[in-house]
Short mmCIF file of C-alpha atoms and ligand atoms in Angstrom, two decimals:
data_model
loop_
_atom_site.label_atom_id
_atom_site.label_comp_id
_atom_site.label_asym_id
_atom_site.label_seq_id
_atom_site.Cartn_x
_atom_site.Cartn_y
_atom_site.Cartn_z
CA MET A 1 -34.74 -3.47 25.67
CA VAL A 2 -32.93 -0.15 25.56
CA VAL A 3 -34.71 3.02 24.43
CA LEU A 4 -32.11 5.71 25.06
CA GLU A 5 -28.40 5.06 25.42
CA ILE A 6 -25.85 7.74 26.18
CA LYS A 7 -22.29 6.52 25.72
CA ASP A 8 -19.23 8.32 27.07
CA LEU A 9 -20.72 11.68 26.09
CA HIS A 10 -18.38 14.65 26.16
CA VAL A 11 -19.79 18.11 25.48
CA SER A 12 -18.20 21.53 25.34
CA ILE A 13 -19.50 25.08 25.31
CA GLY A 14 -16.86 27.02 23.42
CA ASP A 15 -13.56 25.75 24.78
CA LYS A 16 -14.97 24.65 28.11
CA GLU A 17 -15.75 20.98 28.58
CA ILE A 18 -18.98 20.63 30.60
CA LEU A 19 -19.96 16.99 30.14
CA LYS A 20 -17.07 14.62 30.81
CA GLY A 21 -18.15 11.16 29.87
CA VAL A 22 -21.85 10.66 30.61
CA ASN A 23 -23.14 7.08 30.49
CA LEU A 24 -26.84 6.30 30.85
CA LYS A 25 -29.28 3.66 29.60
CA THR A 26 -33.06 3.69 29.83
CA GLY A 27 -35.69 1.10 28.99
CA PRO A 28 -39.39 1.24 28.10
CA GLY A 29 -41.73 2.16 30.94
CA GLU A 30 -38.87 3.29 33.17
CA VAL A 31 -38.81 6.46 35.23
CA HIS A 32 -35.32 7.83 35.90
CA ALA A 33 -34.22 10.73 38.06
CA ILE A 34 -30.99 12.62 37.49
CA MET A 35 -30.03 14.46 40.65
CA GLY A 36 -27.11 16.77 41.07
CA PRO A 37 -25.82 20.06 42.42
CA ASN A 38 -26.28 23.33 40.54
CA GLY A 39 -23.74 23.83 37.80
CA SER A 40 -22.97 20.13 37.43
CA GLY A 41 -24.17 20.03 33.81
CA LYS A 42 -27.70 18.64 34.09
CA SER A 43 -29.28 21.23 31.79
CA THR A 44 -26.33 20.88 29.43
CA LEU A 45 -27.18 17.20 29.12
CA ALA A 46 -30.86 17.98 28.48
CA TYR A 47 -30.12 20.59 25.80
CA THR A 48 -27.50 18.37 24.17
CA LEU A 49 -30.04 15.54 23.86
CA LEU A 50 -32.25 17.95 21.92
CA ALA A 51 -29.38 19.19 19.72
CA HIS A 52 -29.16 22.77 20.97
CA PRO A 53 -26.54 24.39 18.71
CA LYS A 54 -24.61 25.94 21.62
CA TYR A 55 -23.45 22.55 22.86
CA LYS A 56 -20.78 20.70 20.90
CA VAL A 57 -20.40 16.94 21.25
CA THR A 58 -16.69 16.21 21.14
CA LYS A 59 -16.79 12.51 21.96
CA GLY A 60 -19.26 9.68 22.59
CA ASP A 61 -22.68 8.93 21.19
CA ILE A 62 -26.44 9.20 21.80
CA LEU A 63 -28.54 6.27 20.57
CA LEU A 64 -32.31 6.07 20.31
CA ASP A 65 -33.66 2.56 19.71
CA GLY A 66 -30.12 1.50 18.88
CA GLU A 67 -29.47 4.17 16.24
CA SER A 68 -27.21 7.17 16.65
CA ILE A 69 -29.08 10.46 16.57
CA LEU A 70 -25.97 12.65 16.85
CA GLU A 71 -26.21 13.89 13.28
CA LEU A 72 -29.92 14.73 13.53
CA THR A 73 -31.26 18.25 14.00
CA ALA A 74 -33.58 19.12 16.89
CA ASP A 75 -36.79 18.74 14.87
CA LYS A 76 -35.71 15.36 13.50
CA ARG A 77 -34.95 14.18 17.03
CA ALA A 78 -38.39 15.36 18.13
CA LYS A 79 -39.92 13.41 15.27
CA LYS A 80 -38.05 10.33 16.45
CA GLY A 81 -39.72 10.77 19.83
CA LEU A 82 -37.50 12.93 22.04
CA PHE A 83 -39.20 15.59 24.12
CA LEU A 84 -37.75 18.21 26.45
CA ALA A 85 -39.82 20.09 29.02
CA PHE A 86 -38.04 23.34 29.76
CA GLN A 87 -37.10 24.59 33.20
CA TYR A 88 -38.54 27.99 32.32
CA PRO A 89 -41.45 27.63 29.86
CA THR A 90 -41.96 30.88 27.95
CA GLU A 91 -45.20 32.82 27.67
CA VAL A 92 -46.28 33.24 24.07
CA SER A 93 -48.95 35.89 23.70
CA GLY A 94 -51.11 35.56 20.60
CA VAL A 95 -50.58 31.81 20.23
CA GLY A 96 -53.52 29.83 21.56
CA PHE A 97 -52.58 26.87 23.73
CA SER A 98 -54.73 24.34 21.86
CA HIS A 99 -53.60 25.70 18.48
CA PHE A 100 -49.99 25.30 19.59
CA LEU A 101 -50.60 21.70 20.68
CA ARG A 102 -52.38 20.81 17.43
CA THR A 103 -49.60 22.31 15.31
CA ALA A 104 -46.99 20.36 17.28
CA TYR A 105 -49.05 17.18 17.05
CA ASN A 106 -49.53 17.48 13.31
CA SER A 107 -45.91 18.26 12.58
CA LEU A 108 -44.87 15.09 14.42
CA SER A 109 -47.65 12.97 12.90
CA LYS A 110 -46.57 13.81 9.37
CA ALA A 111 -43.20 12.30 10.05
CA MET A 112 -44.74 9.14 11.32
CA ASP A 113 -46.22 7.68 8.18
CA GLY A 114 -46.53 3.98 8.68
CA ASP A 115 -46.67 4.51 12.40
CA ASP A 116 -49.84 3.44 14.13
CA ARG A 117 -50.48 6.95 15.45
CA GLU A 118 -53.80 8.34 14.30
CA VAL A 119 -53.63 11.50 12.27
CA PHE A 120 -56.36 13.90 13.23
CA ILE A 121 -57.85 15.93 10.50
CA THR A 122 -60.46 17.99 12.19
CA VAL A 123 -60.08 20.59 14.89
CA ARG A 124 -63.08 19.07 16.62
CA GLU A 125 -61.51 15.61 16.93
CA PHE A 126 -58.34 17.15 18.26
CA GLN A 127 -60.30 19.14 20.85
CA LYS A 128 -61.84 15.89 22.07
CA TYR A 129 -58.39 14.30 22.31
CA LEU A 130 -57.11 17.33 24.26
CA LYS A 131 -60.01 17.22 26.69
CA GLU A 132 -59.29 13.57 27.48
CA ASN A 133 -55.68 14.44 28.19
CA ILE A 134 -56.05 17.72 30.04
CA ALA A 135 -57.89 15.91 32.82
CA LYS A 136 -54.79 13.76 33.40
CA VAL A 137 -52.67 16.79 34.23
CA GLY A 138 -55.31 18.43 36.40
CA LEU A 139 -55.78 21.60 34.36
CA ARG A 140 -59.25 22.93 33.59
CA GLU A 141 -60.48 22.91 29.99
CA GLU A 142 -60.59 26.71 29.91
CA PHE A 143 -56.75 26.70 29.77
CA LEU A 144 -57.00 25.37 26.22
CA SER A 145 -58.54 28.61 24.99
CA ARG A 146 -55.89 30.81 26.58
CA TYR A 147 -52.59 31.94 25.09
CA LEU A 148 -49.65 29.59 25.63
CA ASN A 149 -48.50 29.94 29.24
CA GLU A 150 -49.69 33.55 29.45
CA GLY A 151 -50.68 34.29 33.02
CA PHE A 152 -50.26 30.64 34.00
CA SER A 153 -48.86 30.14 37.50
CA GLY A 154 -45.52 28.34 37.84
CA GLY A 155 -47.22 25.03 38.53
CA GLU A 156 -49.71 25.50 35.69
CA LYS A 157 -46.87 26.13 33.22
CA LYS A 158 -45.22 22.90 34.30
CA ARG A 159 -48.47 20.97 33.96
CA ALA A 160 -48.94 22.55 30.52
CA GLU A 161 -45.55 21.05 29.58
CA VAL A 162 -46.70 17.67 30.89
CA LEU A 163 -49.85 18.03 28.78
CA GLN A 164 -47.61 18.36 25.72
CA MET A 165 -46.01 15.10 26.79
CA ALA A 166 -49.41 13.43 27.07
CA VAL A 167 -50.51 14.70 23.66
CA LEU A 168 -47.29 14.11 21.71
CA LYS A 169 -46.53 10.71 23.28
CA PRO A 170 -42.74 10.90 23.04
CA LYS A 171 -40.55 7.82 23.51
CA VAL A 172 -38.24 9.73 25.81
CA SER A 173 -39.35 12.73 27.87
CA ILE A 174 -36.74 14.79 29.66
CA LEU A 175 -38.08 17.21 32.25
CA ASP A 176 -35.54 19.78 33.40
CA GLU A 177 -36.31 20.75 37.00
CA PRO A 178 -40.10 20.46 36.74
CA ASP A 179 -40.19 21.37 40.44
CA SER A 180 -38.13 24.55 40.39
CA GLY A 181 -39.80 27.57 41.93
CA LEU A 182 -42.94 25.68 42.98
CA ASP A 183 -44.54 25.40 46.38
CA ILE A 184 -45.08 21.94 47.79
CA ASP A 185 -48.72 21.60 46.62
CA ALA A 186 -47.75 22.54 43.08
CA VAL A 187 -44.82 20.09 43.19
CA GLN A 188 -47.23 17.34 44.14
CA SER A 189 -49.63 18.28 41.31
CA VAL A 190 -46.82 18.22 38.75
CA ALA A 191 -45.58 14.84 40.01
CA LYS A 192 -49.12 13.44 39.76
CA ALA A 193 -49.45 14.81 36.23
CA ILE A 194 -46.16 13.14 35.23
CA SER A 195 -47.27 9.82 36.71
CA ASN A 196 -50.68 10.06 34.99
CA VAL A 197 -49.21 10.53 31.53
CA SER A 198 -46.40 7.98 31.87
CA THR A 199 -46.84 4.92 29.67
CA THR A 200 -45.43 1.40 29.63
CA ASP A 201 -43.46 1.91 26.43
CA ALA A 202 -41.86 5.30 27.05
CA THR A 203 -39.00 6.53 29.23
CA VAL A 204 -39.31 9.51 31.55
CA ILE A 205 -36.20 11.30 32.83
CA ILE A 206 -36.70 13.84 35.59
CA ILE A 207 -33.83 16.20 36.28
CA THR A 208 -33.93 17.71 39.73
CA HIS A 209 -31.88 19.19 42.52
CA TYR A 210 -34.30 18.12 45.27
CA ALA A 211 -35.72 14.73 46.24
CA ARG A 212 -39.14 16.11 47.22
CA ILE A 213 -40.81 15.80 43.78
CA LEU A 214 -39.66 12.18 43.48
CA LYS A 215 -41.62 11.14 46.56
CA PHE A 216 -44.90 12.03 44.86
CA LEU A 217 -44.29 9.87 41.78
CA ASP A 218 -46.22 6.62 41.40
CA LYS A 219 -43.00 4.93 40.43
CA LEU A 220 -39.29 5.67 40.23
CA ASP A 221 -36.95 2.99 38.91
CA TYR A 222 -33.49 4.56 38.92
CA VAL A 223 -31.76 7.51 40.52
CA HIS A 224 -28.53 8.76 38.99
CA VAL A 225 -26.22 11.06 40.89
CA PHE A 226 -24.82 13.63 38.51
CA ALA A 227 -21.73 15.60 39.47
CA GLN A 228 -18.93 17.39 37.65
CA GLY A 229 -20.22 16.51 34.24
CA LYS A 230 -21.04 12.84 34.61
CA VAL A 231 -23.12 10.18 36.29
CA ILE A 232 -21.09 9.08 39.28
CA GLN A 233 -23.53 6.67 40.89
CA THR A 234 -26.78 4.88 40.03
CA GLY A 235 -29.20 3.31 42.45
CA ASP A 236 -32.87 2.75 43.16
CA ALA A 237 -35.32 5.26 44.69
CA SER A 238 -33.65 4.99 48.10
CA LEU A 239 -30.61 6.80 46.71
CA ALA A 240 -32.76 9.96 46.49
CA ASP A 241 -33.44 9.73 50.23
CA LYS A 242 -29.74 9.34 50.94
CA LEU A 243 -29.00 12.46 48.88
CA GLU A 244 -31.70 14.38 50.70
CA ALA A 245 -30.40 13.34 54.10
CA GLU A 246 -26.69 13.73 53.40
CA GLY A 247 -26.51 16.33 50.62
CA TYR A 248 -24.23 16.13 47.63
CA GLU A 249 -20.95 16.51 49.52
CA TRP A 250 -20.21 12.82 49.77
CA ALA A 251 -21.01 12.36 46.10
CA LEU A 252 -18.68 15.19 45.15
CA GLU A 253 -15.88 13.79 47.28
CA LYS A 254 -16.33 10.50 45.54
CA ALA A 255 -16.10 12.15 42.14
CA ALA A 256 -12.98 14.13 43.00
P1 ADP B 301 -27.04 22.53 35.97
O1 ADP B 301 -28.23 22.45 35.07
O2 ADP B 301 -26.63 21.22 36.55
O3 ADP B 301 -27.20 23.57 37.04
P2 ADP B 301 -25.71 23.63 33.64
O4 ADP B 301 -25.71 22.56 32.61
O5 ADP B 301 -26.70 24.73 33.49
O6 ADP B 301 -25.77 22.98 35.09
O7 ADP B 301 -24.26 24.29 33.66
C1 ADP B 301 -23.09 23.51 33.73
C2 ADP B 301 -21.86 24.37 33.63
O8 ADP B 301 -21.82 24.96 32.34
C3 ADP B 301 -21.82 25.51 34.63
O9 ADP B 301 -20.50 25.62 35.11
C4 ADP B 301 -22.18 26.71 33.80
O10 ADP B 301 -21.57 27.86 34.30
C5 ADP B 301 -21.61 26.34 32.46
N1 ADP B 301 -22.32 27.01 31.36
C6 ADP B 301 -23.63 26.92 31.07
N2 ADP B 301 -23.93 27.70 30.01
C7 ADP B 301 -22.78 28.27 29.62
C8 ADP B 301 -22.39 29.19 28.57
N3 ADP B 301 -23.29 29.67 27.70
N4 ADP B 301 -21.09 29.54 28.47
C9 ADP B 301 -20.18 29.06 29.34
N5 ADP B 301 -20.46 28.22 30.34
C10 ADP B 301 -21.73 27.84 30.49
MG1 MG B 302 -30.15 23.33 35.13
#
C-alpha cells in the first residue's frame, strides 16, 4: 500500500529549477530518511509538499492515497493528513501552547466528518488527551500552559513540534532537520519522541544532513540520498552509515 507518492517532481523558484525529477514512495508505518548536502533542495521538497506559494511545480505529481493533491491549498493538504515540522519553529507570544494545539486539532477534525476520529467538545477532555500525549515526547505538563515555543530551548521546540504530530495524527509527517542546532542529548530526546509517536498506519519522513539522529530511532526503513534536486539512491538504514563514513562526495560524483 502506498501512502505518499512523488512522481518526477520538478519545482522552480522564480526561473530557477531547484527540484529536478524527485521520485519517492512511502507506505504505512514506514520511517524514511532523506539525507543530503546543504542546498540540495531538501527544504524545497518539504515546502512544496505543503503547497508553499513560493515554489512552483512545473512537472510531475504528488499523490496522497492515490489521489493527486497538486491542486490543493496548504490547509486542504493538512486536512488530508500532511504535516510539516519546521526547521525553525517560531515563538508566538500571547498564544498559549495548549490553545494552539486545540485550535489546530479542531480545525482538522471538522474536515474529517465520517472519519473515526473523535471530536472533542470540552477543553477538559482535550487537556486529558494532551497530557497523555505530552508524556510521549518527554515534555513536562507545565509546557502546555506556556506561550507557543516562547523561551523553549532548541530541543524543546522540536519536541513541541513532535507533540503536534502526536495530537494531530497526520498520515504523513515531514520533519525538516529536527536535529539542527541541537546537542547530542537533545538529538536523542527528539529521536525518542519521534519513535514514541510513530504509528503503524502513518509515514514519517525525516530530512537531515547528519546520520546521528537516525541512530536513535526505534526503526528506520529507508534512507534516500538527495543531491542536486533529486533522489539519487535509496537503501536501508546502513546507507546512512555509509554517508556518515564517506560523506556526500561519492553521491555527488554519481549524480554528476
Ligand atoms: P536544503 O534544504 O537541502 O539545504 P534548500 O531547499 O533550502 O536546500 O535550497 C535549495 C536551493 O534553492 C539552494 O540553491 C538555494 O539557494 C535555493 N533557494 C532557496 N530559496 C530560494 C529563493 N527564495 N530564491 C532563490 N533560490 C532559493
Ligand atoms: Mg533545508
